[in-house]
Short mmCIF file of C-alpha atoms in Angstrom, two decimals:
data_model
loop_
_atom_site.label_atom_id
_atom_site.label_comp_id
_atom_site.label_asym_id
_atom_site.label_seq_id
_atom_site.Cartn_x
_atom_site.Cartn_y
_atom_site.Cartn_z
CA MET D 1 -5.64 -14.51 23.63
CA ALA D 2 -8.43 -11.99 22.34
CA GLU D 3 -8.66 -10.11 25.93
CA TRP D 4 -5.05 -9.91 26.64
CA PHE D 5 -4.51 -8.49 22.96
CA PHE D 6 -6.41 -5.45 23.56
CA LEU D 7 -5.99 -4.81 27.18
CA SER D 8 -1.82 -5.03 27.07
CA PHE D 9 -2.14 -1.86 25.13
CA ASP D 10 -5.05 -0.23 27.15
CA GLY D 11 -7.93 -0.43 24.21
CA SER D 12 -5.23 1.40 21.97
CA ILE D 13 -5.38 -0.82 19.20
CA LEU D 14 -9.12 -1.03 19.03
CA LEU D 15 -8.38 3.35 18.52
CA PHE D 16 -6.14 2.68 16.10
CA PHE D 17 -8.86 0.34 14.14
CA ILE D 18 -11.27 2.87 14.56
CA LEU D 19 -9.27 5.68 13.32
CA GLY D 20 -8.11 3.60 10.17
CA LEU D 21 -11.86 3.10 9.18
CA ILE D 22 -12.76 7.17 9.18
CA LEU D 23 -9.50 7.89 7.00
CA GLY D 24 -10.24 5.10 4.94
CA ARG D 25 -13.66 6.48 4.01
CA LEU D 26 -11.77 9.45 2.87
CA GLY D 27 -9.03 7.31 1.44
CA ALA D 28 -11.90 6.35 -0.43
CA ILE D 29 -13.21 9.02 -1.49
CA LEU D 30 -9.70 9.97 -2.68
CA THR D 31 -9.40 6.75 -4.83
CA LYS D 32 -12.67 7.39 -6.66
CA LEU D 33 -11.48 11.41 -7.06
CA PHE D 34 -8.19 9.99 -8.91
CA SER D 35 -10.49 7.55 -10.91
CA GLU D 36 -12.90 10.24 -12.25
CA MET D 37 -10.64 13.04 -11.94
CA LYS D 38 -11.71 14.16 -15.62
CA LYS D 39 -15.13 13.39 -14.88
CA ILE D 40 -15.41 15.90 -12.31
CA LYS D 41 -16.70 19.74 -12.85
CA ALA D 42 -17.37 20.26 -9.10
CA GLY D 43 -15.00 21.39 -6.23
CA PHE D 44 -13.80 18.45 -4.03
CA LEU D 45 -16.38 19.62 -1.00
CA SER D 46 -19.67 19.07 -3.52
CA PHE D 47 -17.55 15.87 -4.72
CA PHE D 48 -17.08 14.65 -1.06
CA LEU D 49 -20.63 15.49 0.23
CA HIS D 50 -21.59 13.53 -2.59
CA CYS D 51 -19.66 10.47 -1.56
CA GLN D 52 -20.85 10.84 1.72
CA ASN D 53 -24.12 10.50 0.62
CA GLN D 54 -24.37 8.18 -1.65
CA TRP D 55 -22.36 5.87 0.76
CA GLY D 56 -23.63 6.76 4.02
CA TRP D 57 -21.95 9.15 6.49
CA ILE D 58 -21.22 6.22 9.22
CA PRO D 59 -17.72 4.57 7.98
CA PHE D 60 -18.51 0.74 7.10
CA SER D 61 -21.87 1.36 7.38
CA TRP D 62 -22.06 -1.06 3.69
CA PRO D 63 -23.72 -4.32 6.25
CA ILE D 64 -26.70 -1.72 7.28
CA GLN D 65 -27.15 -0.25 3.93
CA LYS D 66 -27.41 -4.16 2.33
CA ILE D 67 -30.39 -4.80 5.25
CA THR D 68 -32.30 -1.89 4.16
CA GLY D 69 -31.46 -2.57 0.70
CA ARG D 70 -29.72 -0.01 -0.59
CA LYS D 71 -27.47 -0.09 -3.69
CA VAL D 72 -24.03 0.90 -2.65
CA PRO D 73 -20.90 0.32 -4.09
CA VAL D 74 -18.52 -2.81 -1.52
CA ARG D 75 -15.18 -1.47 -2.77
CA PRO D 76 -15.12 2.07 -0.58
CA PHE D 77 -15.69 -0.13 2.24
CA ILE D 78 -13.42 -3.07 1.30
CA ILE D 79 -11.10 -0.17 1.26
CA GLU D 80 -12.12 1.35 4.58
CA PHE D 81 -12.03 -1.86 6.42
CA LEU D 82 -8.40 -2.68 5.16
CA MET D 83 -7.20 1.09 5.91
CA ALA D 84 -8.96 -0.25 9.92
CA ILE D 85 -6.98 -3.44 9.98
CA LEU D 86 -3.78 -2.22 8.75
CA PHE D 87 -3.59 0.59 11.26
CA ALA D 88 -4.16 -1.53 13.53
CA LEU D 89 -1.68 -4.03 12.59
CA LEU D 90 1.08 -0.97 12.36
CA PHE D 91 -0.03 -0.18 16.34
CA TYR D 92 0.44 -3.69 17.48
CA PHE D 93 3.87 -4.02 15.90
CA VAL D 94 5.46 -0.66 15.93
CA GLY D 95 3.96 0.59 19.24
CA TRP D 96 4.28 3.71 20.31
CA LYS D 97 6.74 5.36 18.26
CA TYR D 98 7.81 8.56 16.21
CA VAL D 99 7.44 6.58 12.86
CA LEU D 100 4.42 5.30 13.45
CA LEU D 101 3.43 8.33 12.46
CA GLU D 102 5.25 8.14 8.90
CA TYR D 103 3.93 4.74 8.54
CA LEU D 104 0.38 5.24 8.66
CA ILE D 105 0.72 8.22 6.67
CA PHE D 106 2.81 5.87 4.11
CA THR D 107 -0.25 3.38 4.67
CA PHE D 108 -2.90 5.29 4.01
CA ALA D 109 -0.88 6.69 0.75
CA LEU D 110 0.00 3.27 -0.44
CA VAL D 111 -3.54 1.42 0.34
CA VAL D 112 -5.14 4.86 -2.37
CA ALA D 113 -2.79 4.62 -5.13
CA SER D 114 -3.08 0.61 -5.05
CA ALA D 115 -6.74 0.64 -5.19
CA VAL D 116 -6.02 3.68 -8.16
CA ASP D 117 -4.01 1.48 -9.93
CA LEU D 118 -6.09 -1.88 -9.64
CA GLU D 119 -8.67 0.66 -11.57
CA GLN D 120 -6.95 2.83 -13.70
CA MET D 121 -3.99 1.23 -14.43
CA ILE D 122 -2.02 4.02 -13.41
CA LEU D 123 -0.30 5.29 -10.01
CA PRO D 124 -0.63 8.82 -9.75
CA ASP D 125 2.73 11.27 -9.49
CA SER D 126 0.69 13.25 -6.61
CA LEU D 127 1.10 10.32 -4.77
CA THR D 128 4.50 8.52 -5.22
CA LEU D 129 6.47 11.85 -6.04
CA SER D 130 5.15 13.45 -2.70
CA GLY D 131 5.61 10.51 -1.28
CA ILE D 132 9.34 10.50 -2.21
CA VAL D 133 9.74 13.99 -0.43
CA ILE D 134 7.69 13.44 2.63
CA GLY D 135 10.10 10.06 3.49
CA LEU D 136 13.33 12.02 2.57
CA VAL D 137 12.25 14.89 4.95
CA GLY D 138 10.72 11.88 7.50
CA ALA D 139 14.06 10.60 7.72
CA LEU D 140 15.42 13.89 8.13
CA LEU D 141 13.26 14.52 11.15
CA ASN D 142 13.21 11.57 12.89
CA PRO D 143 15.31 11.16 16.16
CA GLU D 144 14.88 7.81 15.98
CA SER D 145 17.97 5.14 14.55
CA GLY D 146 17.07 3.35 11.73
CA ARG D 147 15.38 6.25 10.10
CA GLU D 148 18.51 8.65 8.75
CA PHE D 149 18.64 10.78 5.78
CA TRP D 150 21.41 9.04 4.37
CA PRO D 151 19.85 5.01 4.16
CA ALA D 152 16.66 6.94 3.06
CA LEU D 153 17.97 8.72 0.04
CA ALA D 154 19.92 5.32 -0.79
CA GLY D 155 16.60 3.59 -0.80
CA VAL D 156 15.44 5.76 -3.20
CA LEU D 157 18.30 5.45 -5.53
CA MET D 158 17.98 1.70 -5.35
CA GLY D 159 14.83 0.99 -5.44
CA GLY D 160 13.86 3.51 -7.94
CA GLY D 161 17.60 2.93 -10.36
CA PHE D 162 16.53 -1.21 -9.74
CA LEU D 163 13.14 -0.78 -11.64
CA TRP D 164 14.40 1.82 -14.33
CA PHE D 165 17.34 -0.52 -15.40
CA ILE D 166 14.95 -2.96 -15.54
CA ALA D 167 12.92 -1.34 -17.89
CA VAL D 168 15.54 0.13 -20.09
CA CYS D 169 16.73 -3.61 -20.48
CA TYR D 170 13.18 -4.46 -21.24
CA TYR D 171 12.04 -1.71 -23.60
CA ALA D 172 15.99 -2.42 -25.64
CA ILE D 173 14.98 -6.35 -25.94
CA ARG D 174 11.24 -5.79 -26.87
CA LYS D 175 10.94 -1.83 -28.30
CA GLU D 176 7.79 -1.90 -25.94
CA GLU D 177 7.13 -0.41 -22.67
CA GLY D 178 7.17 -3.23 -20.09
CA LEU D 179 7.09 -1.09 -16.71
CA GLY D 180 5.41 1.74 -16.06
CA GLY D 181 6.92 4.73 -14.76
CA GLY D 182 4.77 4.88 -11.66
CA ASP D 183 6.13 1.57 -10.60
CA ILE D 184 9.64 3.14 -10.47
CA LYS D 185 8.84 6.46 -8.47
CA LEU D 186 6.35 3.84 -5.96
CA LEU D 187 9.51 1.50 -5.07
CA ALA D 188 11.96 4.58 -5.08
CA TRP D 189 9.11 6.05 -2.21
CA ILE D 190 8.97 2.81 -0.79
CA GLY D 191 12.74 2.86 -0.46
CA ALA D 192 12.52 6.55 1.21
CA VAL D 193 10.17 5.35 4.03
CA LEU D 194 12.00 1.79 4.79
CA THR D 195 15.33 2.39 3.73
CA TRP D 196 17.53 0.32 1.07
CA ARG D 197 17.50 -2.28 3.69
CA ALA D 198 14.06 -3.21 2.65
CA VAL D 199 14.44 -2.56 -0.77
CA PRO D 200 15.57 -6.45 -1.92
CA PHE D 201 13.07 -7.60 0.21
CA VAL D 202 9.89 -5.98 -1.71
CA ILE D 203 11.40 -6.57 -5.04
CA LEU D 204 11.74 -10.64 -4.05
CA LEU D 205 8.17 -10.53 -2.47
CA SER D 206 6.05 -8.29 -5.30
CA CYS D 207 7.99 -10.83 -8.12
CA PHE D 208 7.36 -13.91 -6.63
CA MET D 209 3.83 -12.59 -5.99
CA GLY D 210 3.61 -11.06 -9.64
CA LEU D 211 4.57 -14.42 -10.85
CA PHE D 212 2.40 -16.97 -9.07
CA THR D 213 -0.84 -14.49 -9.89
CA GLY D 214 0.05 -14.60 -13.18
CA VAL D 215 1.03 -18.45 -13.98
CA PHE D 216 -2.56 -18.87 -11.97
CA MET D 217 -3.99 -16.20 -14.49
CA MET D 218 -3.02 -18.33 -17.13
CA PHE D 219 -5.04 -21.18 -16.42
CA ARG D 220 -8.04 -18.81 -16.10
CA SER D 221 -7.18 -16.85 -19.17
CA LYS D 222 -5.83 -17.46 -22.67
CA ASN D 223 -5.13 -13.65 -23.66
CA TYR D 224 -4.12 -13.40 -19.83
CA LEU D 225 0.03 -12.91 -21.57
CA GLN D 226 -1.70 -10.39 -23.48
CA GLN D 227 -3.24 -8.08 -20.82
CA SER D 228 -0.82 -5.33 -18.69
CA ILE D 229 -1.80 -5.97 -14.76
CA PRO D 230 -0.63 -3.50 -12.05
CA PHE D 231 2.42 -4.17 -10.03
CA GLY D 232 1.94 -1.24 -7.84
CA PRO D 233 -0.56 -3.08 -5.56
CA TYR D 234 2.38 -5.87 -5.02
CA LEU D 235 5.01 -3.43 -4.48
CA ALA D 236 2.78 -1.61 -1.94
CA PHE D 237 1.94 -5.38 -0.08
CA SER D 238 5.42 -6.35 0.22
CA GLY D 239 6.31 -2.87 1.56
CA LEU D 240 4.26 -3.33 4.24
CA MET D 241 4.59 -7.03 4.56
CA TYR D 242 8.78 -5.33 5.49
CA ILE D 243 7.14 -3.65 8.23
CA PHE D 244 5.08 -6.37 10.15
CA CYS D 245 7.63 -9.40 9.86
CA GLY D 246 10.53 -8.37 6.77
CA GLU D 247 13.63 -8.87 9.19
CA GLU D 248 12.52 -12.61 10.38
CA LEU D 249 11.24 -13.35 6.98
CA THR D 250 14.70 -12.33 5.60
CA HIS D 251 16.65 -14.26 8.11
CA LEU D 252 14.50 -17.40 8.05
CA TYR D 253 15.09 -17.01 3.60
CA LEU D 254 18.88 -16.61 3.92
CA SER D 255 18.38 -19.20 6.97
CA LEU D 256 17.96 -21.91 4.13
CA PHE D 257 21.15 -21.18 1.95
CA TYR D 258 23.30 -20.80 5.32
CA MET D 259 22.23 -24.09 6.81
CA ARG D 260 24.98 -26.16 9.20
#
């Protein structure tokens, strides 16, 4: 099975895995850059070289660093490995199509945005807003069916509009913000890339994930209900799940209600 998995694509999956490792290092550096933006006084090149010297110049060299006794953070290498897995899966599920390039860029930025949200509880506008623009431009230029401009624009309005409405209602009831503007822009970005068809799936799955995580954490911490949780990673994961198997899961879910 493993032999067929690689040979059927002429080793391309392995190449995308390696590409993911390389770009994962860049993603880890950008994550650290966004997290420490206020502390950084040197330029990006100096910061890049500092990270490379600290983590090692070979992507995913953490096991080697660990063996040699060098103390290096594990988080950058988690990002690298995750990016590699996702790039390989994208090629496996999408194949050689124009939209693959869009999905690779989309996934790269989603991983970075999610990592920053987990660390700093923010979703940078430079990622979300630029992602919306790139998504709409990509839909305008995409020659393949299913990624036209108008469905992408509808995805922006439907995704961002839904969370904006929820945020307004929550503020009207509780008189406090319960949903960050970054999450609204993130779902609009997901809608721009995956079109409006993906928005209901992404909302439903991310809400289920947030609910289960919240229930689990309530049993671990009494003060959990008073804490803020980053919702961006749930939205990002749900968007990627839609690419991999969203339509199949949607049909399966609907079949539960329309069984004869």
